[in-house]
Short mmCIF file of N, CA and C and ligand atoms in Angstrom, two decimals:
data_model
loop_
_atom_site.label_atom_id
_atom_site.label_comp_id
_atom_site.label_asym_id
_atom_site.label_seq_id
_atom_site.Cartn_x
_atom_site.Cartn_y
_atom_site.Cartn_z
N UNK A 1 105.23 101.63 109.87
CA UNK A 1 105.38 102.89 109.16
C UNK A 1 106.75 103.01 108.51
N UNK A 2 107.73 102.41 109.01
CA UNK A 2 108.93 102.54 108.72
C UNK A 2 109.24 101.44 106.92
N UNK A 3 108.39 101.03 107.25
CA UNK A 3 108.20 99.57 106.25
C UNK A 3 108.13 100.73 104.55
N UNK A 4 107.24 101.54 104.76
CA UNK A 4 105.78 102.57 104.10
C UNK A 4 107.10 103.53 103.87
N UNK A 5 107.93 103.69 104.51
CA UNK A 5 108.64 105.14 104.00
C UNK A 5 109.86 104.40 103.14
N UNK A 6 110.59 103.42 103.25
CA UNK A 6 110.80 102.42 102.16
C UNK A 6 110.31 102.74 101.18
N UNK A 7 108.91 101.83 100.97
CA UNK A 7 108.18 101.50 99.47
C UNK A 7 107.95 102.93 98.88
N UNK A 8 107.41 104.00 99.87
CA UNK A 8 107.48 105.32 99.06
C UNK A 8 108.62 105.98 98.58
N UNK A 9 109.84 105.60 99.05
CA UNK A 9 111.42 106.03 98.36
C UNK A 9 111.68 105.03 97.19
N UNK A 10 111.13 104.14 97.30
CA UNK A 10 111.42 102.75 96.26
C UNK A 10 110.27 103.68 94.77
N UNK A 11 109.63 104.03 94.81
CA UNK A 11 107.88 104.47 93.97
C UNK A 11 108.13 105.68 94.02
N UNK A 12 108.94 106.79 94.74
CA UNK A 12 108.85 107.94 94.44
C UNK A 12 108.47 109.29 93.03
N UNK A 13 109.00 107.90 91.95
CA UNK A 13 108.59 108.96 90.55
C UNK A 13 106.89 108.88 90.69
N UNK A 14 106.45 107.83 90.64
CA UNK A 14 104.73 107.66 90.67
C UNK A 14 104.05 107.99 91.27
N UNK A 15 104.78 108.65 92.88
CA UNK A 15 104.20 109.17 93.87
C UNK A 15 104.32 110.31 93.65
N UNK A 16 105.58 110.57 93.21
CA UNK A 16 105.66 112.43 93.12
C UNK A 16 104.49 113.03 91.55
N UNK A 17 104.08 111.97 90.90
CA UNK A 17 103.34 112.64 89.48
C UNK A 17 102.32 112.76 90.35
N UNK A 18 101.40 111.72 91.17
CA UNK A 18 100.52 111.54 91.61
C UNK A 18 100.39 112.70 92.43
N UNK A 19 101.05 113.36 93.02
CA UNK A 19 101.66 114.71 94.00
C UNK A 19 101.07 115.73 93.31
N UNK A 20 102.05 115.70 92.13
CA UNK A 20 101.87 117.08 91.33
C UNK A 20 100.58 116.55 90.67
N UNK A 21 99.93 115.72 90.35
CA UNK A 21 98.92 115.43 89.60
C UNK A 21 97.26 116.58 90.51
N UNK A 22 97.40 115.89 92.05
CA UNK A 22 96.73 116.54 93.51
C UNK A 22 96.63 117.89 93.07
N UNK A 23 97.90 118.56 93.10
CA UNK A 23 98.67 119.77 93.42
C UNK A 23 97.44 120.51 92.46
N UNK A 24 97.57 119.99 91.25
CA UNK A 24 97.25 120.88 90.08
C UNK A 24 95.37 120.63 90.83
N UNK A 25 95.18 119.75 90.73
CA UNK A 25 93.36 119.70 91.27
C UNK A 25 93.61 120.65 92.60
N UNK A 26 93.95 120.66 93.49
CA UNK A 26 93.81 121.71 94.24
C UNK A 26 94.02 123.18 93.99
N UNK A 27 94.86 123.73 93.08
CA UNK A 27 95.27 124.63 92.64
C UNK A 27 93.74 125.02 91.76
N UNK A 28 92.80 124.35 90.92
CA UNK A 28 92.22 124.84 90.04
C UNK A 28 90.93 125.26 90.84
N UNK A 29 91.30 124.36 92.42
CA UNK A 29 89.96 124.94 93.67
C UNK A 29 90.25 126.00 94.27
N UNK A 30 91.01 126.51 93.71
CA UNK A 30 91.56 127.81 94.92
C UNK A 30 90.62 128.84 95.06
N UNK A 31 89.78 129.31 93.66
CA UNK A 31 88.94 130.19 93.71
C UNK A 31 87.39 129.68 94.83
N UNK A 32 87.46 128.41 94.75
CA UNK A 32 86.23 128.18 95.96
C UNK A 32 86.87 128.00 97.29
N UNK A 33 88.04 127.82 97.61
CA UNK A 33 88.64 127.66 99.11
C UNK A 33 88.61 129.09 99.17
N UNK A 34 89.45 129.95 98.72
CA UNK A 34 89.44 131.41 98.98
C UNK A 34 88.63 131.91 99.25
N UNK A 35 87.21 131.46 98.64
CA UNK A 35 85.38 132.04 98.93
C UNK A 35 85.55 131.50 100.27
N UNK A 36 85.46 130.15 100.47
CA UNK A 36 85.30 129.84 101.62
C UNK A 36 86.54 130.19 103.40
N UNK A 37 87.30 130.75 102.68
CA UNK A 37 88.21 131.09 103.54
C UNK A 37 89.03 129.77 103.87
N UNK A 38 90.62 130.30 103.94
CA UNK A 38 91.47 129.24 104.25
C UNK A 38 91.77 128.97 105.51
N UNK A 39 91.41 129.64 106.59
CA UNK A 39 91.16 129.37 108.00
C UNK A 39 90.72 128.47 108.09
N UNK A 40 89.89 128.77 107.75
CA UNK A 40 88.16 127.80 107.98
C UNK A 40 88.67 126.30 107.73
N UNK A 41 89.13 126.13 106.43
CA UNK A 41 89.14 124.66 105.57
C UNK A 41 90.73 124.22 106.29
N UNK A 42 91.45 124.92 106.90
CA UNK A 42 92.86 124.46 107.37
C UNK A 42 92.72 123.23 107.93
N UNK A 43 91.69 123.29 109.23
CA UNK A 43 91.73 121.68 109.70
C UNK A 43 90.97 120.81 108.85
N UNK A 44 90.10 120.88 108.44
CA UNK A 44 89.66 119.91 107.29
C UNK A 44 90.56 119.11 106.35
N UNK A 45 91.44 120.33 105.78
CA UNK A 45 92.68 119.90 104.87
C UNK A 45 93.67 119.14 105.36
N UNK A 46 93.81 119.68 106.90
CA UNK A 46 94.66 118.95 107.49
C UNK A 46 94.54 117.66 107.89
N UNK A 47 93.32 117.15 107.75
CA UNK A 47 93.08 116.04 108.09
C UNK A 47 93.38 115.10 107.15
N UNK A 48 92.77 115.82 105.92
CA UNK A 48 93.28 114.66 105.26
C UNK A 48 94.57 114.86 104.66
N UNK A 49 95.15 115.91 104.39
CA UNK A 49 97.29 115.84 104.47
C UNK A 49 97.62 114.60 105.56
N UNK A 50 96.84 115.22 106.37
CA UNK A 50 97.38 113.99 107.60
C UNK A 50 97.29 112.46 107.38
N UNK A 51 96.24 112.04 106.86
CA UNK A 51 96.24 110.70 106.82
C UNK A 51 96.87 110.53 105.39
N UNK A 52 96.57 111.16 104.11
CA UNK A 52 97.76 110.43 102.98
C UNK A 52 99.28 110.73 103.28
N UNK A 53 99.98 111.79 103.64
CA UNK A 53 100.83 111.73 104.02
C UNK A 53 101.47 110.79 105.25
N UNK A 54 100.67 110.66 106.23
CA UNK A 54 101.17 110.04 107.32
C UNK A 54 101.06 108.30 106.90
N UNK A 55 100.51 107.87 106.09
CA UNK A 55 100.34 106.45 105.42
C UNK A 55 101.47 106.15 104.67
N UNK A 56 101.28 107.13 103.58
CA UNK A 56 102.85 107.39 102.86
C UNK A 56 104.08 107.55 103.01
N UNK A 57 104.12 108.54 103.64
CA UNK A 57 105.70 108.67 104.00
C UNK A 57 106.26 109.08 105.48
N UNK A 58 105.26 108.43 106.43
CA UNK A 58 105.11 109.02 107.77
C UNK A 58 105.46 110.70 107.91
N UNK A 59 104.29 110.96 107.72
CA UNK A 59 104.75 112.60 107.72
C UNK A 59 104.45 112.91 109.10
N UNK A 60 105.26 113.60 109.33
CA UNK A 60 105.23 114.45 111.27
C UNK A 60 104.34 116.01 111.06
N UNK A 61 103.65 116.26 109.84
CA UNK A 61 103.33 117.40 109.90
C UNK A 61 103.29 118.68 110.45
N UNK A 62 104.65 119.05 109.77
CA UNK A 62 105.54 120.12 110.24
C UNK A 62 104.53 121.38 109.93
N UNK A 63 104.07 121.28 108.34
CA UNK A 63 103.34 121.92 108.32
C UNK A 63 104.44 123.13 106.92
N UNK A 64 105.23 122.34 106.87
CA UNK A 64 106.13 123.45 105.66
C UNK A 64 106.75 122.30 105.08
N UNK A 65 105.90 121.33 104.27
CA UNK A 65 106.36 119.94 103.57
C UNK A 65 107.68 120.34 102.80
N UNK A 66 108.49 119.35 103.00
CA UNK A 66 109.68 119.67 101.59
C UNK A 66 109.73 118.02 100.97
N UNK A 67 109.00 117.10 101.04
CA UNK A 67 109.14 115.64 100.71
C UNK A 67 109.37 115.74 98.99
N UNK A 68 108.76 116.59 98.43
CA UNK A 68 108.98 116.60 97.30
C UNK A 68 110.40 116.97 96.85
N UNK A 69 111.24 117.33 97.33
CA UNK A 69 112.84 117.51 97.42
C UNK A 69 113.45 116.72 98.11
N UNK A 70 112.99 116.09 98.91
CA UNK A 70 114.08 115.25 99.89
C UNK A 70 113.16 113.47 99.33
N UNK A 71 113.06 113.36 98.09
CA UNK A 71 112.72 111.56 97.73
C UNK A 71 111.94 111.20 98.34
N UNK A 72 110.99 112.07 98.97
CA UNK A 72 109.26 111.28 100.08
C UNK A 72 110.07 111.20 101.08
N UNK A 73 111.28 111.19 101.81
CA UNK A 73 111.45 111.01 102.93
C UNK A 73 111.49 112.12 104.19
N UNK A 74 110.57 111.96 104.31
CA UNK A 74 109.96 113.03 105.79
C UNK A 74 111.54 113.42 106.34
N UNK A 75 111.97 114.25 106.64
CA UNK A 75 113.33 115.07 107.44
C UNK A 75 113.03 114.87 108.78
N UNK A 76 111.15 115.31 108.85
CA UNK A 76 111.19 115.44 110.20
C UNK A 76 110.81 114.13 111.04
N UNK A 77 111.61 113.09 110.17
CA UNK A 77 111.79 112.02 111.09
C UNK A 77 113.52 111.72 111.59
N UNK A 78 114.11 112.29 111.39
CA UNK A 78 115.13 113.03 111.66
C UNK A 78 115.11 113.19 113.19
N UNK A 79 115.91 112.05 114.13
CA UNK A 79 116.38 112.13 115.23
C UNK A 79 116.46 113.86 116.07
N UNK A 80 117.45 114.57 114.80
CA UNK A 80 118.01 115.36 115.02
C UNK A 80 117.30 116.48 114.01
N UNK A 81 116.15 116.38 113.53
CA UNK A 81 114.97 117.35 112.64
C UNK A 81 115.77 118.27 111.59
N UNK A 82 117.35 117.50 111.07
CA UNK A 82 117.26 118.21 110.11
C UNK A 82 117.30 118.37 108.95
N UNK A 83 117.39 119.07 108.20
CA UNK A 83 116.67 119.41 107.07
C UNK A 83 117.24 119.43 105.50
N UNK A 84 118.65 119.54 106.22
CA UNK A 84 119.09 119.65 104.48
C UNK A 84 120.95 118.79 104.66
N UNK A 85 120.30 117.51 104.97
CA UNK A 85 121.28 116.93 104.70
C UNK A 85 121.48 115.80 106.12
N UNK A 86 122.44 114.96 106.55
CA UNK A 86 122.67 114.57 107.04
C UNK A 86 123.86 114.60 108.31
N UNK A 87 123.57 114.00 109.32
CA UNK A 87 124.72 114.31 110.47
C UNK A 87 125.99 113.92 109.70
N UNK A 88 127.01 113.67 110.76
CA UNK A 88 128.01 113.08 110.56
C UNK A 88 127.69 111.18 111.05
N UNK A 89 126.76 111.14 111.70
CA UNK A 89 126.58 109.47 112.47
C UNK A 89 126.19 108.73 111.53
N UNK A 90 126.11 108.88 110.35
CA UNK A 90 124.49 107.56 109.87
C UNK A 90 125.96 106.15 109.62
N UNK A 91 125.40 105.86 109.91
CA UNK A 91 126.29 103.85 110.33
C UNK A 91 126.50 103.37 108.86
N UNK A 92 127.83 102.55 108.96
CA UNK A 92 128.11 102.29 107.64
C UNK A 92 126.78 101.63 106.41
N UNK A 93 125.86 100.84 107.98
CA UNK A 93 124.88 99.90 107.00
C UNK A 93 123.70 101.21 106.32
N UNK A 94 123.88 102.31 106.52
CA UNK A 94 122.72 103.32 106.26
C UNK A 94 121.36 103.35 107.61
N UNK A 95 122.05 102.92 108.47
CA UNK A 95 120.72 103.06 109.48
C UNK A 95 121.61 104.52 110.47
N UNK A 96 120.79 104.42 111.02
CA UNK A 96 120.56 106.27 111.78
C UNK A 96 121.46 105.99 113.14
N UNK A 97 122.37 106.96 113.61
CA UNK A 97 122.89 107.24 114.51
C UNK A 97 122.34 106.56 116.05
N UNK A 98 121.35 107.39 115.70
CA UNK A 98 120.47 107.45 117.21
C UNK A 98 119.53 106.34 117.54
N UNK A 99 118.86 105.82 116.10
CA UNK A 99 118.08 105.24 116.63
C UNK A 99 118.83 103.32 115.40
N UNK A 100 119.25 102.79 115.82
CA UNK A 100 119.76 102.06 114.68
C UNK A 100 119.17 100.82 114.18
N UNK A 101 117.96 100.87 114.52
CA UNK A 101 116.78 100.19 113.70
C UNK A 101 116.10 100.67 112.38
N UNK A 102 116.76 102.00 112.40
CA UNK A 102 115.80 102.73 111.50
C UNK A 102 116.70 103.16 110.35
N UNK A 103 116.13 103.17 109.11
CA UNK A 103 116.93 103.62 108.13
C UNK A 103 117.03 105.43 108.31
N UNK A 104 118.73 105.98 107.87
CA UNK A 104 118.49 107.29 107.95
C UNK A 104 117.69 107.73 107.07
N UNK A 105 117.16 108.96 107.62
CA UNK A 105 116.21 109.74 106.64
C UNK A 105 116.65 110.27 104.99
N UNK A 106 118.62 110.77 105.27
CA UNK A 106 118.65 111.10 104.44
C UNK A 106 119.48 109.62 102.92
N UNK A 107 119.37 109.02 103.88
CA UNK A 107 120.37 107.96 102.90
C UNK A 107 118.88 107.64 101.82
N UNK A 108 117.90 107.43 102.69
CA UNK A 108 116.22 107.65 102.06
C UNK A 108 115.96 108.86 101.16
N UNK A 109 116.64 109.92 101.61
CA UNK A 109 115.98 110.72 100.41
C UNK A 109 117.38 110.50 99.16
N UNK A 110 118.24 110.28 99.68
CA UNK A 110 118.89 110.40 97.95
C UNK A 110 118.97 109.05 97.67
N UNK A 111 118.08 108.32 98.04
CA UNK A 111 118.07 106.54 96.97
C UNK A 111 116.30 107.50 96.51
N UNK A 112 116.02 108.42 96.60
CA UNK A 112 114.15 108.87 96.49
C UNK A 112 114.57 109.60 95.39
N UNK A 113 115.23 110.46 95.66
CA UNK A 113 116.03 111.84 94.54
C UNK A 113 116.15 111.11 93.61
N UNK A 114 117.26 109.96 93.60
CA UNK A 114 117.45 108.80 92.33
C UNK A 114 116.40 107.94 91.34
N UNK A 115 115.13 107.58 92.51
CA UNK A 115 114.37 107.42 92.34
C UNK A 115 113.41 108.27 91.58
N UNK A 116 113.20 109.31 91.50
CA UNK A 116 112.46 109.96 90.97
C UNK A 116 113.06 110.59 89.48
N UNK A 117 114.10 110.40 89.11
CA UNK A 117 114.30 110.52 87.96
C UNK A 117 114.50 111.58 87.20
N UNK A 118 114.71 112.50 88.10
CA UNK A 118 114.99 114.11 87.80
C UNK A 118 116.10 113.93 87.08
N UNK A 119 116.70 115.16 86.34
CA UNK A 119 118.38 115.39 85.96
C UNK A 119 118.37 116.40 87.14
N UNK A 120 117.38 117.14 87.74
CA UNK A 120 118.28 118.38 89.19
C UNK A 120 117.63 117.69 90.02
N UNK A 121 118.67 117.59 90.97
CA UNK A 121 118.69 116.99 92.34
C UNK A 121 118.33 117.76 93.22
N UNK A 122 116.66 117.73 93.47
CA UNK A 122 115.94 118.67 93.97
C UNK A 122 116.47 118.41 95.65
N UNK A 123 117.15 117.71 96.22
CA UNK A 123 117.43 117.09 97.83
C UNK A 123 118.83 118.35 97.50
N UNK A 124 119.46 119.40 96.27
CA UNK A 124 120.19 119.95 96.73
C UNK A 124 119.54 121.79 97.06
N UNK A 125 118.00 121.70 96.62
CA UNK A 125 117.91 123.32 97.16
C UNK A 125 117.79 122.93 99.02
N UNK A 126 118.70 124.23 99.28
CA UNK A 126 118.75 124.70 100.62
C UNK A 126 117.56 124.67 101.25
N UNK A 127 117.50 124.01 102.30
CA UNK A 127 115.75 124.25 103.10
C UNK A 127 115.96 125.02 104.51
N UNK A 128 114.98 126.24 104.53
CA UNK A 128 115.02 126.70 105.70
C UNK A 128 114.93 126.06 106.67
N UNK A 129 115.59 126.98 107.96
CA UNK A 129 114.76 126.19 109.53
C UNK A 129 113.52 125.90 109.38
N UNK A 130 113.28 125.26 110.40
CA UNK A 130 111.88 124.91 110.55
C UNK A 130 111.43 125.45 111.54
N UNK A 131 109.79 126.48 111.06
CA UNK A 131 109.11 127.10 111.75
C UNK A 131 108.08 126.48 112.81
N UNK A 132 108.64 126.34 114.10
CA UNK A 132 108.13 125.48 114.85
C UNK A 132 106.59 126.31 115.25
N UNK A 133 106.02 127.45 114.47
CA UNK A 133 104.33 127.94 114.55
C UNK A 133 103.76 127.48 113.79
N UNK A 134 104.88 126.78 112.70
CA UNK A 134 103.35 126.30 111.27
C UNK A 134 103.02 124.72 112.08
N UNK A 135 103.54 123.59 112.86
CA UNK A 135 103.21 122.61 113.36
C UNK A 135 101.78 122.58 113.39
N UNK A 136 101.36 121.33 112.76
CA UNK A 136 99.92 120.95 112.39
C UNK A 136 99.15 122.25 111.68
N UNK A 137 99.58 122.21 110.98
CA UNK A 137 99.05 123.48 110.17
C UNK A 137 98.87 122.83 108.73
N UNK A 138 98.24 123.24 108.02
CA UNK A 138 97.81 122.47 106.37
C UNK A 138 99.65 123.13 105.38
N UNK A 139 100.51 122.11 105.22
CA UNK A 139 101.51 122.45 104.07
C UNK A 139 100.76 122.76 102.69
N UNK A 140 99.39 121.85 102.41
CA UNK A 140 98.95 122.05 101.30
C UNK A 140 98.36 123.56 100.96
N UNK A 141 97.96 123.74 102.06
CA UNK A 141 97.12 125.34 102.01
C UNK A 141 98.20 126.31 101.67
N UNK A 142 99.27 126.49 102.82
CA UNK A 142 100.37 127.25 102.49
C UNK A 142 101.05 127.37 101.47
N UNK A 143 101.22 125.95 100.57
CA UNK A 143 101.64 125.78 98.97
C UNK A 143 100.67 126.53 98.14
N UNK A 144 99.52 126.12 98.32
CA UNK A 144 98.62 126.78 97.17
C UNK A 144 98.75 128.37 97.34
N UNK A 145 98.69 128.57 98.51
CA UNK A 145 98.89 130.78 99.11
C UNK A 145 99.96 131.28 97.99
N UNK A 146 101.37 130.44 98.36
CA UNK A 146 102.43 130.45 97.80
C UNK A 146 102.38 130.51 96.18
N UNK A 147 101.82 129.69 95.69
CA UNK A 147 101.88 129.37 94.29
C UNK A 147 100.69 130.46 93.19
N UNK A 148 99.81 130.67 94.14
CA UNK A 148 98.94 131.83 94.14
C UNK A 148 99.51 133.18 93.92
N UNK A 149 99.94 132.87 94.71
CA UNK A 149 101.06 134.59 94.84
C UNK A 149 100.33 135.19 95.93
N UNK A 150 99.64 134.61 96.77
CA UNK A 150 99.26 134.41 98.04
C UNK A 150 99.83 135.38 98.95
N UNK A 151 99.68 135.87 99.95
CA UNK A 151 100.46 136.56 101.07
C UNK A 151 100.69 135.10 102.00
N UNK A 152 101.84 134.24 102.61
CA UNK A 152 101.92 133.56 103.17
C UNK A 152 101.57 133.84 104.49
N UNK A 153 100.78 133.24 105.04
CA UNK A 153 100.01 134.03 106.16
C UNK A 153 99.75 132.62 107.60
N UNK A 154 99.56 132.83 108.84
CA UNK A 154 99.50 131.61 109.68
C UNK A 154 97.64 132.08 109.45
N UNK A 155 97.60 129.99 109.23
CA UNK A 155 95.78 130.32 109.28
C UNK A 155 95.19 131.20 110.20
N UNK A 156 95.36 130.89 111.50
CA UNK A 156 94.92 131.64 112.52
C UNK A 156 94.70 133.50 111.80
N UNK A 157 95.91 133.68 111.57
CA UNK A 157 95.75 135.02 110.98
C UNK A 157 94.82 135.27 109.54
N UNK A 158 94.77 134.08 108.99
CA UNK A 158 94.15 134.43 107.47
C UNK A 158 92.61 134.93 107.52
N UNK A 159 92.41 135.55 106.44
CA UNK A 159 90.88 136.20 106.36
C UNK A 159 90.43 135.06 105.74
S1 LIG B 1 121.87 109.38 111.08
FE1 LIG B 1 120.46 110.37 109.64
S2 LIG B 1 118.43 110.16 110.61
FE2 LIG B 1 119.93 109.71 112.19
S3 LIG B 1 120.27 111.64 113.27
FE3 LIG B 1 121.83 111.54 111.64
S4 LIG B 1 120.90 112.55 109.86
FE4 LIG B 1 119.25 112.12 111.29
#
């Protein structure tokens, strides 16, 4: 997996069109998920968030994705889960404090940021804590609520 979050920081522009490419097909289903209720379809969705993401960029499905800002590189593989930026440890060679087999997460997202070819360096908007109730919860569902103009809501609670 570690191999996979590499090649997706290496491919990030093609991955991220391919992203937003998804984004927009899900977005134009919203009027039949909404019929069908987003409760309902959460684990369904989640299943499969789960397996392209977790193939891709080992996602820990937090359940409040920010990969699209941080270069495909999951945060919450992050020793230390966090989120907007890096410790003080990551080792001169770019491998991780804690675990030093592993490349850091964030030295991964800004060779991803680079990678993707932006002029704004989306790895600099601020990312909240992380809401340890959305865990295994659909990020995609919550994006579309969001982008909807949605009431952001925990499935459990959604109509
Ligand atoms: S070195 Fe990087 S991956 Fe490791 S704990 Fe620090 S920020 Fe997280």
């Amino acid at each position: 997996m570690r191999t996979m979050r590499r090649w997706s920081v290496r491919h990030a522009r093609g991955l991220k069109k391919l992203y937003s490419l998804l984004e927009q097909i899900i977005l134009k289903l919203n009027p039949v998920i909404k019929r069908v209720g987003y409760a309902r379809l959460d684990k369904p969705i989640l299943a499969v968030e789960k397996l392209a993401k977790g193939v891709l960029v080992d996602s820990q499905s937090c359940g409040q994705c920010v990969v699209g800002e941080t270069g495909l590189s999951c945060p919450m593989n992050c020793p230390k889960s966090l989120r907007n930026g890096p410790c003080g440890g990551v080792r001169a060679n770019g491998k991780c404090e804690v675990d030093a087999d592993m490349d850091c997460v964030w030295v991964l997202a800004w060779q991803g940021n680079k990678n993707m070819g932006v002029k704004e360096y989306p790895i600099q908007i601020v990312q909240r804590p992380v809401d340890n109730r959305l865990w295994n919860t659909s990020a995609w569902l919550r994006k579309l609520r969001e982008n909807t103009g949605e009431r952001d809501v925990f499935p459990k609670d959604a109509a």
